[in-house]
Coordinates of C-alpha atoms in Angstrom, one line a residue:
M1 CA -25.1 44.2 -23.4
T2 CA -22.7 43.7 -24.7
A3 CA -20.4 40.4 -24.7
T4 CA -18.0 39.6 -23.5
V5 CA -14.9 37.3 -23.9
S6 CA -16.8 35.5 -20.3
D7 CA -20.4 35.8 -22.0
F8 CA -18.6 33.9 -24.8
V9 CA -16.7 31.3 -23.7
I10 CA -20.0 30.1 -20.7
D11 CA -22.3 30.0 -24.5
R12 CA -19.1 28.9 -26.6
L13 CA -19.1 26.0 -23.1
Q14 CA -22.4 24.7 -23.7
E15 CA -21.9 23.9 -27.3
W16 CA -19.2 21.4 -26.5
G17 CA -22.4 19.9 -24.7
V18 CA -20.6 20.3 -20.8
G19 CA -23.5 20.6 -19.3
R20 CA -21.5 21.5 -15.1
V21 CA -18.5 23.0 -14.5
F22 CA -15.7 22.8 -11.2
G23 CA -14.4 25.0 -10.0
Y24 CA -12.8 27.8 -7.2
P25 CA -13.4 32.1 -7.7
G26 CA -10.8 34.3 -7.3
D27 CA -9.5 37.8 -8.8
G28 CA -7.7 36.3 -11.3
I29 CA -10.8 34.7 -12.3
G30 CA -12.8 37.1 -11.4
D31 CA -14.9 38.5 -14.6
L32 CA -15.8 34.6 -16.3
D33 CA -16.5 33.9 -12.5
G34 CA -19.5 36.9 -12.7
A35 CA -20.1 36.3 -16.0
L36 CA -21.0 33.4 -14.8
G37 CA -23.0 34.3 -12.5
R38 CA -25.0 36.7 -14.5
A39 CA -25.6 33.0 -16.9
E40 CA -27.3 31.0 -13.3
R41 CA -29.1 33.9 -12.8
A42 CA -30.9 34.6 -16.6
G43 CA -31.3 30.5 -16.0
T44 CA -28.8 30.2 -19.4
G45 CA -26.1 28.7 -17.3
V46 CA -24.3 26.2 -16.6
S47 CA -24.1 24.4 -13.2
Y48 CA -21.4 25.7 -11.0
V49 CA -20.9 23.9 -8.4
R50 CA -17.5 24.5 -5.6
P51 CA -16.1 22.0 -3.8
T52 CA -13.6 23.2 -1.0
H53 CA -10.5 23.4 -2.8
E54 CA -9.6 24.1 -6.1
E55 CA -7.5 20.5 -6.3
V56 CA -11.6 18.6 -5.4
S57 CA -12.1 20.9 -8.4
S58 CA -9.6 19.1 -10.4
L59 CA -10.3 16.0 -9.7
M60 CA -13.8 16.8 -10.5
A61 CA -13.6 17.1 -13.8
T62 CA -11.4 14.1 -13.7
A63 CA -14.1 11.9 -12.3
H64 CA -16.8 13.6 -14.6
A65 CA -14.9 12.2 -17.5
K66 CA -13.9 9.3 -16.3
F67 CA -18.5 8.6 -15.0
T68 CA -19.7 10.1 -18.0
G69 CA -17.5 9.3 -21.1
E70 CA -17.2 14.0 -21.3
V71 CA -15.3 16.0 -21.0
G72 CA -14.9 17.2 -17.4
V73 CA -13.7 21.1 -17.4
C74 CA -12.1 23.2 -13.9
I75 CA -12.4 26.4 -13.7
A76 CA -9.4 28.2 -11.2
T77 CA -8.1 31.9 -10.6
S78 CA -4.7 32.5 -11.1
S79 CA -0.8 31.0 -9.9
P80 CA -2.4 29.2 -5.9
G81 CA -5.2 28.8 -8.3
G82 CA -4.1 27.2 -11.2
F83 CA -1.4 25.3 -8.9
H84 CA -4.0 23.6 -6.9
L85 CA -4.7 21.9 -9.9
L86 CA -2.2 20.9 -11.3
N87 CA -2.9 16.8 -8.6
G88 CA -6.0 16.2 -10.4
L89 CA -4.7 17.3 -14.1
Y90 CA -1.7 14.7 -14.1
D91 CA -4.4 12.1 -13.1
A92 CA -6.0 13.0 -16.0
K93 CA -2.7 12.5 -18.4
M94 CA -2.0 9.7 -16.6
D95 CA -5.0 7.7 -16.8
N96 CA -6.8 8.6 -20.2
Q97 CA -8.5 11.5 -19.9
P98 CA -10.1 14.8 -22.0
V99 CA -10.1 17.5 -18.7
V100 CA -10.3 21.5 -20.1
A101 CA -9.4 23.4 -17.6
I102 CA -9.2 27.3 -17.5
V103 CA -6.9 28.8 -15.1
G104 CA -6.9 33.1 -14.8
Q105 CA -3.8 34.9 -15.1
Q106 CA -2.7 38.5 -14.3
P107 CA -3.9 41.5 -17.0
T108 CA -1.1 41.4 -20.8
T109 CA 0.6 44.1 -19.6
S110 CA 2.0 43.1 -16.3
L111 CA 2.9 39.4 -17.8
G112 CA 6.9 39.4 -17.1
T113 CA 7.0 42.2 -14.6
F114 CA 6.8 40.5 -11.4
V115 CA 3.0 41.5 -9.6
Q116 CA 1.6 39.9 -7.9
Q117 CA 0.5 36.1 -8.6
E118 CA 2.2 36.5 -12.1
S119 CA 4.1 33.3 -12.8
N120 CA 4.2 32.2 -16.3
L121 CA 1.9 29.5 -16.0
E122 CA 1.9 28.0 -19.6
R123 CA 5.7 27.0 -18.6
A124 CA 4.2 25.6 -15.4
F125 CA 1.6 23.2 -16.8
A126 CA 3.4 22.6 -20.2
D127 CA 4.4 19.1 -18.7
V128 CA 0.7 18.0 -18.0
A129 CA -1.3 19.8 -20.8
V130 CA -1.7 17.3 -24.0
Y131 CA -2.7 21.7 -25.0
V132 CA -1.6 25.0 -23.4
H133 CA -2.2 28.4 -24.8
T134 CA -3.2 32.5 -22.8
V135 CA -5.7 34.1 -25.0
V136 CA -4.3 37.0 -25.7
A137 CA -6.3 38.2 -27.6
P138 CA -10.6 38.7 -27.7
A139 CA -11.0 37.0 -31.1
Q140 CA -8.3 34.8 -31.0
A141 CA -10.5 32.8 -28.0
Q142 CA -12.2 30.8 -29.8
A143 CA -10.3 29.1 -32.0
V144 CA -8.4 28.7 -28.1
I145 CA -11.2 27.2 -26.7
D146 CA -12.7 24.6 -29.7
T147 CA -9.0 23.8 -30.0
A148 CA -8.1 22.9 -26.6
F149 CA -11.7 21.0 -26.4
R150 CA -10.4 19.1 -29.5
T151 CA -7.1 17.8 -28.2
A152 CA -8.6 17.2 -25.5
R153 CA -10.2 14.3 -27.0
L154 CA -8.7 13.4 -29.3
R155 CA -5.1 12.8 -27.4
L156 CA -6.6 11.6 -24.4
G157 CA -5.5 14.7 -21.4
P158 CA -5.7 17.4 -20.0
A159 CA -6.4 21.1 -21.6
V160 CA -5.0 24.9 -19.9
V161 CA -6.0 27.4 -21.8
I162 CA -5.3 30.4 -19.7
L163 CA -7.8 33.6 -19.6
P164 CA -5.8 37.2 -18.2
H165 CA -7.6 39.1 -16.9
D166 CA -8.0 42.3 -18.6
V167 CA -9.0 39.8 -21.8
Q168 CA -11.9 38.1 -19.5
A169 CA -13.8 41.4 -19.6
M170 CA -13.1 42.6 -23.9
K171 CA -15.7 42.9 -25.9
M172 CA -16.2 40.0 -28.2
P173 CA -15.9 40.4 -32.1
D174 CA -18.5 39.1 -34.5
M175 CA -16.9 35.7 -35.4
A176 CA -19.0 34.8 -38.2
S177 CA -17.7 36.9 -40.2
P178 CA -14.2 36.3 -42.4
R179 CA -11.0 38.3 -40.3
P180 CA -7.7 38.1 -41.4
S181 CA -5.6 36.4 -39.7
V182 CA -8.6 35.2 -37.7
A183 CA -9.6 31.5 -36.7
R184 CA -13.6 30.1 -37.5
S185 CA -12.7 27.1 -35.9
S186 CA -15.6 24.6 -35.3
A187 CA -17.5 23.5 -31.3
V188 CA -17.9 20.2 -33.1
A189 CA -16.5 16.6 -30.8
P190 CA -14.1 14.5 -33.3
S191 CA -14.8 11.2 -34.0
M192 CA -13.1 8.3 -32.0
S193 CA -14.5 5.7 -34.3
I194 CA -10.7 4.2 -35.1
T195 CA -10.4 1.3 -37.3
P196 CA -7.0 -0.6 -38.8
P197 CA -6.7 -1.5 -41.9
P198 CA -8.1 -5.0 -43.1
E199 CA -4.9 -6.5 -43.3
E200 CA -3.9 -5.8 -40.3
I201 CA -7.7 -7.0 -38.4
A202 CA -7.2 -10.3 -40.7
R203 CA -3.0 -10.5 -39.5
A204 CA -5.1 -10.5 -36.1
A205 CA -7.5 -12.7 -36.2
E206 CA -5.3 -15.5 -37.5
I207 CA -2.9 -15.0 -34.7
I208 CA -6.0 -15.7 -32.5
N209 CA -7.4 -18.5 -33.9
S210 CA -4.2 -19.8 -33.9
G211 CA -4.4 -20.1 -29.9
A212 CA -5.8 -23.3 -28.0
K213 CA -5.4 -21.0 -24.6
V214 CA -6.1 -17.6 -25.6
T215 CA -6.5 -14.2 -23.0
F216 CA -7.8 -10.7 -22.7
L217 CA -6.5 -8.6 -20.8
V218 CA -9.2 -4.9 -20.8
G219 CA -8.9 -1.9 -19.2
H220 CA -10.9 1.1 -18.5
G221 CA -9.1 2.1 -22.7
A222 CA -12.1 -0.5 -23.8
A223 CA -15.6 0.9 -22.2
G224 CA -18.2 1.0 -24.4
A225 CA -16.8 -2.2 -25.6
T226 CA -18.5 -4.5 -23.7
A227 CA -21.0 -7.0 -26.3
E228 CA -18.0 -7.1 -28.8
I229 CA -15.6 -8.3 -25.5
L230 CA -17.8 -11.0 -25.1
E231 CA -19.0 -12.5 -27.8
A232 CA -15.2 -12.1 -29.1
A233 CA -13.7 -13.9 -25.6
S234 CA -17.0 -16.6 -26.2
L235 CA -15.9 -17.4 -30.6
V236 CA -12.5 -18.5 -29.4
G237 CA -12.7 -19.6 -25.4
A238 CA -10.8 -17.0 -24.3
G239 CA -10.3 -15.8 -19.8
I240 CA -10.5 -12.2 -19.5
I241 CA -8.9 -10.3 -16.7
T242 CA -9.6 -6.7 -15.5
A243 CA -6.3 -3.9 -15.2
L244 CA -8.8 -2.2 -11.8
R245 CA -9.7 0.5 -14.0
G246 CA -11.2 -2.2 -15.9
K247 CA -13.1 -3.9 -13.7
Q248 CA -16.4 -2.2 -14.7
V249 CA -16.3 -2.9 -18.6
V250 CA -17.0 -6.8 -17.8
P251 CA -19.2 -7.8 -16.0
S252 CA -18.1 -9.7 -12.6
D253 CA -20.7 -12.3 -12.8
V254 CA -19.1 -13.6 -16.5
P255 CA -17.6 -16.9 -15.6
H256 CA -13.9 -16.7 -16.7
H257 CA -13.6 -13.4 -15.3
T258 CA -11.2 -13.6 -12.7
Q259 CA -10.7 -10.2 -12.2
Q260 CA -7.4 -8.1 -12.0
L261 CA -4.4 -8.8 -11.7
G262 CA -1.1 -8.3 -9.4
L263 CA -0.9 -7.4 -6.7
L264 CA -4.3 -6.8 -6.4
G265 CA -5.4 -9.6 -8.0
S266 CA -6.1 -13.3 -8.1
L267 CA -4.3 -15.7 -8.5
P268 CA -7.1 -17.5 -11.1
S269 CA -5.5 -14.3 -13.2
V270 CA -1.7 -15.1 -12.6
K271 CA -2.6 -18.7 -13.5
Q272 CA -3.8 -17.9 -17.1
M273 CA -0.8 -15.5 -17.0
K274 CA 1.3 -18.2 -16.5
D275 CA -0.7 -20.2 -18.8
C276 CA -1.8 -19.1 -21.9
D277 CA -0.4 -19.1 -25.4
T278 CA -2.7 -16.0 -26.7
L279 CA -2.3 -12.6 -25.7
V280 CA -4.8 -9.8 -25.7
L281 CA -4.4 -6.6 -24.9
L282 CA -7.2 -4.8 -25.5
G283 CA -7.1 -0.8 -23.9
T284 CA -4.5 -1.0 -21.4
N285 CA -1.4 -0.1 -20.6
F286 CA -0.7 -2.9 -16.7
P287 CA 2.6 -0.9 -15.9
Y288 CA 2.7 -4.3 -13.4
S289 CA 5.3 -6.1 -16.4
E290 CA 6.1 -8.5 -14.3
Y291 CA 2.7 -10.5 -14.4
L292 CA 2.3 -10.6 -17.8
P293 CA 4.4 -13.7 -19.6
R294 CA 7.5 -14.3 -20.8
S295 CA 8.9 -14.0 -23.2
G296 CA 8.3 -15.4 -26.4
Q297 CA 5.2 -17.2 -23.8
A298 CA 2.5 -16.0 -26.1
R299 CA 1.5 -15.0 -29.4
A300 CA 0.5 -10.8 -28.7
V301 CA -1.9 -8.6 -30.5
Q302 CA -2.4 -5.1 -28.4
I303 CA -5.3 -2.8 -29.4
D304 CA -5.8 0.6 -28.3
L305 CA -6.5 4.7 -29.4
K306 CA -2.6 5.6 -27.6
P307 CA 0.0 5.2 -30.0
E308 CA 2.7 5.8 -27.6
H309 CA 0.9 2.9 -25.4
L310 CA 1.3 0.0 -27.8
G311 CA 3.5 -2.3 -27.5
L312 CA 5.7 -0.8 -24.4
R313 CA 4.7 -3.6 -21.3
Y314 CA 4.9 -6.3 -23.6
P315 CA 6.7 -7.4 -27.2
T316 CA 3.5 -7.9 -29.2
E317 CA 3.4 -9.9 -32.7
L318 CA 0.9 -6.9 -33.7
D319 CA 0.0 -3.7 -32.3
L320 CA -3.4 -2.1 -34.0
W321 CA -3.8 1.3 -33.2
G322 CA -7.9 2.1 -33.2
D323 CA -10.1 2.5 -30.7
V324 CA -11.3 -1.6 -28.7
R325 CA -15.2 -1.2 -29.6
S326 CA -15.0 -1.0 -33.7
T327 CA -12.0 -2.7 -33.7
L328 CA -12.8 -6.2 -32.0
A329 CA -16.5 -5.2 -34.5
A330 CA -14.3 -5.4 -37.7
L331 CA -12.2 -8.4 -36.1
I332 CA -15.9 -11.2 -35.1
P333 CA -16.7 -11.6 -38.7
H334 CA -12.7 -13.8 -38.9
L335 CA -12.8 -15.1 -35.5
D336 CA -13.3 -18.9 -35.2
R337 CA -15.5 -20.7 -33.3
T338 CA -14.0 -24.0 -31.3
D339 CA -15.6 -25.9 -29.2
D340 CA -13.0 -26.6 -26.8
L341 CA -14.0 -24.4 -24.5
S342 CA -11.6 -26.6 -21.3
W343 CA -9.3 -23.4 -21.3
Q344 CA -11.9 -20.6 -20.2
N345 CA -13.9 -24.1 -17.8
T346 CA -10.9 -24.4 -16.1
A347 CA -11.1 -20.3 -15.4
A348 CA -14.4 -20.2 -14.7
D349 CA -13.2 -23.5 -12.1
N350 CA -10.2 -21.2 -10.3
M351 CA -12.9 -18.2 -9.9
V352 CA -15.8 -20.5 -8.0
E353 CA -12.7 -21.4 -6.1
W354 CA -10.7 -17.9 -5.9
E355 CA -14.0 -16.4 -4.1
A356 CA -14.1 -19.2 -1.6
E357 CA -10.5 -17.9 -0.1
M358 CA -11.6 -14.6 -0.6
T359 CA -14.8 -15.1 1.4
A360 CA -12.6 -17.2 3.8
Q361 CA -10.6 -14.4 4.1
A362 CA -12.8 -12.4 5.5
M363 CA -14.2 -14.0 8.4
V364 CA -10.8 -13.6 9.7
T365 CA -11.1 -12.0 13.1
Y366 CA -7.8 -10.4 13.5
E367 CA -7.7 -9.3 17.4
D368 CA -6.1 -5.4 16.6
G369 CA -10.1 -3.9 15.0
V370 CA -12.4 -4.4 11.9
N371 CA -11.6 -7.0 9.2
P372 CA -11.2 -4.7 6.5
R373 CA -11.9 -6.9 4.5
R374 CA -14.9 -8.7 6.1
V375 CA -16.1 -5.2 5.7
F376 CA -15.7 -5.2 1.5
H377 CA -16.5 -8.4 1.6
E378 CA -20.3 -7.2 2.8
L379 CA -20.1 -4.4 1.2
N380 CA -20.4 -6.1 -1.6
K381 CA -22.9 -8.7 -1.6
R382 CA -25.0 -5.5 -0.9
L383 CA -24.6 -3.0 -3.7
P384 CA -28.5 -2.0 -5.0
A385 CA -28.4 -1.9 -9.1
Q386 CA -26.4 1.2 -10.8
A387 CA -24.4 1.5 -7.9
I388 CA -21.1 3.7 -8.5
V389 CA -18.3 3.2 -6.0
T390 CA -14.9 4.5 -5.4
A391 CA -12.3 3.7 -3.7
D392 CA -8.9 5.4 -2.7
A393 CA -5.2 4.7 -3.3
G394 CA -3.2 2.4 -0.6
S395 CA -4.8 -0.3 1.4
T396 CA -8.9 0.3 0.4
A397 CA -7.8 -0.7 -3.3
D398 CA -6.4 -4.1 -1.6
W399 CA -10.1 -4.5 -0.8
Y400 CA -11.5 -3.1 -3.6
G401 CA -9.5 -5.2 -6.3
H402 CA -10.1 -8.1 -4.1
H403 CA -13.0 -7.6 -2.4
I404 CA -15.8 -5.6 -5.1
R405 CA -17.3 -7.5 -7.6
L406 CA -19.4 -5.2 -10.0
R407 CA -21.9 -6.3 -11.8
D408 CA -24.1 -5.2 -15.6
G409 CA -24.5 -1.9 -14.9
M410 CA -22.1 -1.0 -12.0
T411 CA -18.9 1.6 -12.0
G412 CA -16.3 1.9 -9.8
D413 CA -13.0 4.2 -10.2
L414 CA -10.5 5.7 -7.9
S415 CA -7.7 6.7 -9.6
G416 CA -5.0 4.7 -11.2
R417 CA -1.2 5.2 -12.4
L418 CA -0.9 8.7 -10.5
A419 CA -2.7 6.1 -7.4
T420 CA -2.7 10.2 -5.8
M421 CA -4.1 9.4 -2.3
L422 CA -7.1 11.4 -1.1
G423 CA -9.1 10.9 -4.5
A424 CA -11.8 8.6 -3.6
M425 CA -13.7 12.0 -2.4
P426 CA -13.3 13.9 -4.9
Y427 CA -14.4 10.9 -7.3
A428 CA -17.8 10.5 -5.1
T429 CA -18.6 13.3 -5.8
A430 CA -18.7 13.8 -8.7
A431 CA -20.4 10.6 -9.7
K432 CA -23.5 11.3 -7.4
F433 CA -23.5 14.8 -9.4
A434 CA -23.9 12.9 -12.8
F435 CA -25.9 10.7 -11.8
P436 CA -27.5 11.4 -8.6
E437 CA -30.9 8.5 -8.8
R438 CA -27.9 6.2 -7.8
T439 CA -26.7 5.0 -4.8
V440 CA -22.8 6.0 -4.2
V441 CA -20.1 4.0 -1.7
C442 CA -17.3 6.0 -0.9
T443 CA -14.6 3.8 0.3
I444 CA -11.7 5.7 1.9
G445 CA -8.6 5.0 5.0
D446 CA -8.4 7.7 6.8
G447 CA -4.7 9.6 6.7
A448 CA -6.8 10.4 3.2
F449 CA -9.7 11.5 4.3
Q450 CA -7.8 14.2 7.0
M451 CA -5.8 15.6 3.6
L452 CA -9.4 16.6 2.2
G453 CA -12.2 13.7 1.7
M454 CA -12.9 15.9 5.4
N455 CA -14.0 19.0 3.9
E456 CA -15.4 17.3 0.9
L457 CA -18.3 16.8 3.5
I458 CA -18.6 20.3 4.0
T459 CA -18.7 20.1 0.0
I460 CA -21.7 17.1 0.4
K461 CA -24.1 19.3 2.3
K462 CA -24.4 22.2 1.1
Y463 CA -25.1 20.6 -2.6
L464 CA -27.2 17.2 -0.8
E465 CA -30.6 19.1 -1.1
S466 CA -29.9 18.8 -5.5
W467 CA -29.5 15.6 -5.1
G468 CA -33.6 14.6 -6.0
D469 CA -35.4 13.1 -4.2
D470 CA -32.5 10.1 -3.1
P471 CA -29.7 11.5 -2.5
R472 CA -28.3 7.6 -0.7
F473 CA -24.0 8.5 -0.6
I474 CA -22.3 6.8 2.0
V475 CA -18.8 6.8 2.7
I476 CA -16.7 4.5 4.8
V477 CA -14.0 5.1 6.4
L478 CA -10.6 3.0 7.3
H479 CA -9.9 3.6 10.9
N480 CA -7.2 2.6 11.9
D481 CA -5.0 5.6 13.0
D482 CA -1.7 4.1 10.5
L483 CA -0.9 5.0 6.8
T484 CA -1.3 0.7 6.2
Q485 CA -0.3 0.4 2.5
V486 CA 3.1 3.0 3.1
S487 CA 3.5 1.2 6.9
W488 CA 3.7 -2.4 4.3
E489 CA 4.9 -1.6 1.0
M490 CA 8.2 -0.3 3.8
R491 CA 7.8 -4.0 4.5
T492 CA 8.0 -5.1 2.1
Q493 CA 10.2 -3.4 -0.7
D494 CA 12.2 -1.9 1.7
A495 CA 12.9 -4.8 4.5
N496 CA 12.4 -1.6 6.7
P497 CA 10.3 -1.4 9.7
L498 CA 7.0 0.9 10.3
W499 CA 8.8 4.3 11.3
S500 CA 5.1 6.0 13.5
T501 CA 7.1 9.0 14.2
A502 CA 5.8 9.8 9.9
Q503 CA 2.4 7.0 10.1
D504 CA 0.6 7.8 12.6
V505 CA -2.3 9.0 12.4
E506 CA -4.0 10.7 14.2
S507 CA -7.2 9.5 16.1
V508 CA -10.2 11.6 15.1
D509 CA -13.8 10.7 15.3
Y510 CA -15.1 10.8 12.1
A511 CA -18.8 9.6 12.8
G512 CA -18.2 12.6 15.1
W513 CA -18.2 15.1 12.1
A514 CA -20.6 14.0 10.0
E515 CA -23.3 14.1 12.5
L516 CA -22.2 16.9 13.2
L517 CA -23.1 18.2 10.0
G518 CA -26.6 16.6 10.3
F519 CA -25.0 13.5 8.9
A520 CA -25.9 9.6 9.9
A521 CA -23.3 8.1 11.0
W522 CA -21.7 4.2 12.7
R523 CA -19.2 3.6 14.3
V524 CA -18.4 -0.6 13.7
R525 CA -15.9 -1.4 16.6
S526 CA -16.4 -4.9 15.9
D527 CA -17.0 -7.8 12.9
D528 CA -20.8 -7.8 14.6
D529 CA -20.6 -4.3 13.9
V530 CA -20.5 -4.5 10.2
E531 CA -23.6 -6.1 8.1
P532 CA -25.8 -3.6 11.0
A533 CA -23.8 -1.0 10.1
L534 CA -24.3 -1.3 5.9
D535 CA -27.8 -2.3 6.5
A536 CA -28.5 0.9 8.4
A537 CA -26.4 2.3 5.3
F538 CA -28.4 1.8 2.1
A539 CA -31.6 2.0 4.1
T540 CA -31.3 5.8 4.4
R541 CA -32.2 8.2 2.0
G542 CA -29.0 10.7 2.2
V543 CA -25.5 10.7 3.9
T544 CA -24.2 8.1 6.0
L545 CA -20.5 8.0 7.5
I546 CA -19.5 4.2 8.9
D547 CA -16.4 4.6 10.9
A548 CA -14.8 1.8 10.9
Y549 CA -11.9 0.6 13.1
T550 CA -9.9 -1.8 11.1
S551 CA -7.2 -3.5 12.2
K552 CA -3.4 -1.8 10.4
N553 CA -1.8 -5.4 10.3
T554 CA -4.4 -7.4 8.2
P555 CA -2.0 -8.6 5.1
P556 CA -2.8 -7.7 1.9
L557 CA -1.6 -11.0 0.5
P558 CA -1.1 -10.8 -2.7
P559 CA -2.7 -14.1 -4.5
H560 CA 1.2 -15.2 -5.7
I561 CA 3.3 -14.2 -2.8
S562 CA 7.2 -14.0 -3.2
A563 CA 10.2 -14.9 -2.3
E564 CA 11.5 -11.5 -1.9
F565 CA 7.9 -10.5 -0.1
A566 CA 8.1 -13.2 2.5
K567 CA 12.3 -12.8 2.9
N568 CA 11.7 -8.0 3.2
T569 CA 8.7 -8.4 6.1
G570 CA 11.1 -11.0 8.0
I571 CA 14.0 -8.7 7.7
A572 CA 11.7 -5.2 8.7
L573 CA 10.0 -7.1 11.6
L574 CA 13.5 -8.2 13.0
K575 CA 14.4 -4.4 12.7
G576 CA 12.1 -3.9 15.7
D577 CA 9.2 -2.9 13.8
P578 CA 7.0 -2.0 16.3
A579 CA 3.6 -3.8 15.4
E580 CA 5.4 -6.9 15.3
P581 CA 3.4 -8.8 17.5
G582 CA 0.6 -7.6 16.0
V583 CA 2.1 -8.3 12.1
L584 CA 3.5 -11.6 13.0
T585 CA -0.5 -12.7 14.7
A586 CA -2.8 -11.4 11.9
S587 CA 0.1 -12.6 9.0
A588 CA 0.0 -16.5 10.1
Q589 CA -4.0 -16.3 10.2
A590 CA -3.9 -15.3 7.1
L591 CA -1.2 -17.1 5.4
L592 CA -3.4 -19.9 7.1
V593 CA -6.8 -19.4 6.0
E594 CA -4.4 -19.3 2.3
G595 CA -2.8 -22.7 3.5
V596 CA -6.1 -24.5 4.3
E597 CA -8.8 -23.1 1.5
R598 CA -6.0 -23.3 -1.6
A599 CA -5.4 -27.2 0.2
K600 CA -9.5 -27.6 -0.4
Q601 CA -8.5 -26.4 -3.9
K602 CA -5.7 -29.1 -4.5
L603 CA -8.4 -32.1 -3.1
H604 CA -11.1 -31.3 -5.4
L605 CA -8.9 -31.1 -8.8
G606 CA -7.4 -34.2 -7.6
Q607 CA -3.7 -32.4 -8.4
D608 CA 0.2 -33.6 -6.8
E609 CA 1.0 -30.7 -6.5
D610 CA 1.2 -26.8 -5.3
P611 CA -2.2 -25.0 -7.1
D612 CA 0.6 -21.6 -6.7

């Protein structure tokens, strides 16, 4: 059979190392779909995963890139299918992930004639894509596909290839022979190992060596550099903070790793930023600059592969354009070993006290439902080796940041800078496809679960058998009938009371829905139900959904409560917040625990001043 452009595209994907694509069919991409089917029947194609919605396809492709380090690939039909990809592609763009989207288009002869589902897709994708182009002739296909993959990798973002329907079915020419004006491109992945010049490495070492209180702020862009980060921190006695998406880069059992910074962070991280004299930013675009040191307080060095991120969040003294691993490897021989580990030890001691506070907060009993902190606290204790945990935007991200500790070999992630709702389910499903032998846990709120999460239980049912002998997959739904994070943001940021018309979430029997699909399910209605439900879930060799009826009034307290936070919350309650009694009671309980734990810390440290 004569190879078509579609046949060539599938072969080229495999040359780029693609083994799995996430797609949704349609007539605009019909011939490529047909070629995928032919390749599957012949046993020569890529694995094709079809979830319930194109948006899920692009989120799964982004998650695949995050969890594997490979290029994620999603496929959709023309206009409506392509537009549905946008949210997941923006997730890739904003979290710097290489994704290639292949989108169908109406025939080239109809472009610009206002036929059904014909639109200017290049213009639509221009903002999200690091590269977007339409293949208008077969001889162009090789160069466009190759450029899309190369650009996605080098510029760390989504690239879009648009394939008109008629071009998909055209005969693919022999690309081995030279032809005028036809590029013969390469399917070889570019090197990402970039090291700054020696003189810049030496200057960075001088800045770091001169510091007495050095802090490393580590983001997901430092993935793969764990050993180098730990060695460099050991040499200079640095404390380590990770951004939320950087949790997995530094194991939680490193004593001087104080976890996250900011609203979802820890008090020890706040203290590091308050007192450090040297700040080293490693692969992070941490966006909350108000939590970073005062200008002029710390000398700062930043290392990043994204040049536009350099010097963006803090007045750095030196910006190094390079990947974290190779740059640190070059830097380490120039770092002086210090015998003074007091700064590092202080961070470790503070973290012990913080963990005690988090445990105490998890043990609080609330009148309106299960303490969501208890769910995450007990989940963390039970995570097996190599576990993968996903969290959704919203309150699950709060509890994930405060209570989940990723030990060596564990992985966790969520939609970062975009912070889109519903991402936890496609993230978890993509992780299970990539690593079927590992236990995957999805934590998600009921609002996000109603968006598209419930649908994806259908996808899981469809593909469950492909996950091998241990398809262990746990979904934990925080069921409180409220868009909790937004409700609290209305109070703390805008001094507005809860608006039930917008915030209420219709109650659904999520466990019943899982049981209808043949999955195991547990309804957790009290704090005492949490442990047996989790034990049963981890013992189930299959899919389990935990429907946790949690308190919506549990306050997502930041490590340090600002005057604005307290003032706005008070004003919102005075305006007639319908949840006022529950909010007041729950907040008082949480604040009491915080006060007791910090008083214990103060006594333990022999301080005469508030540890904040």
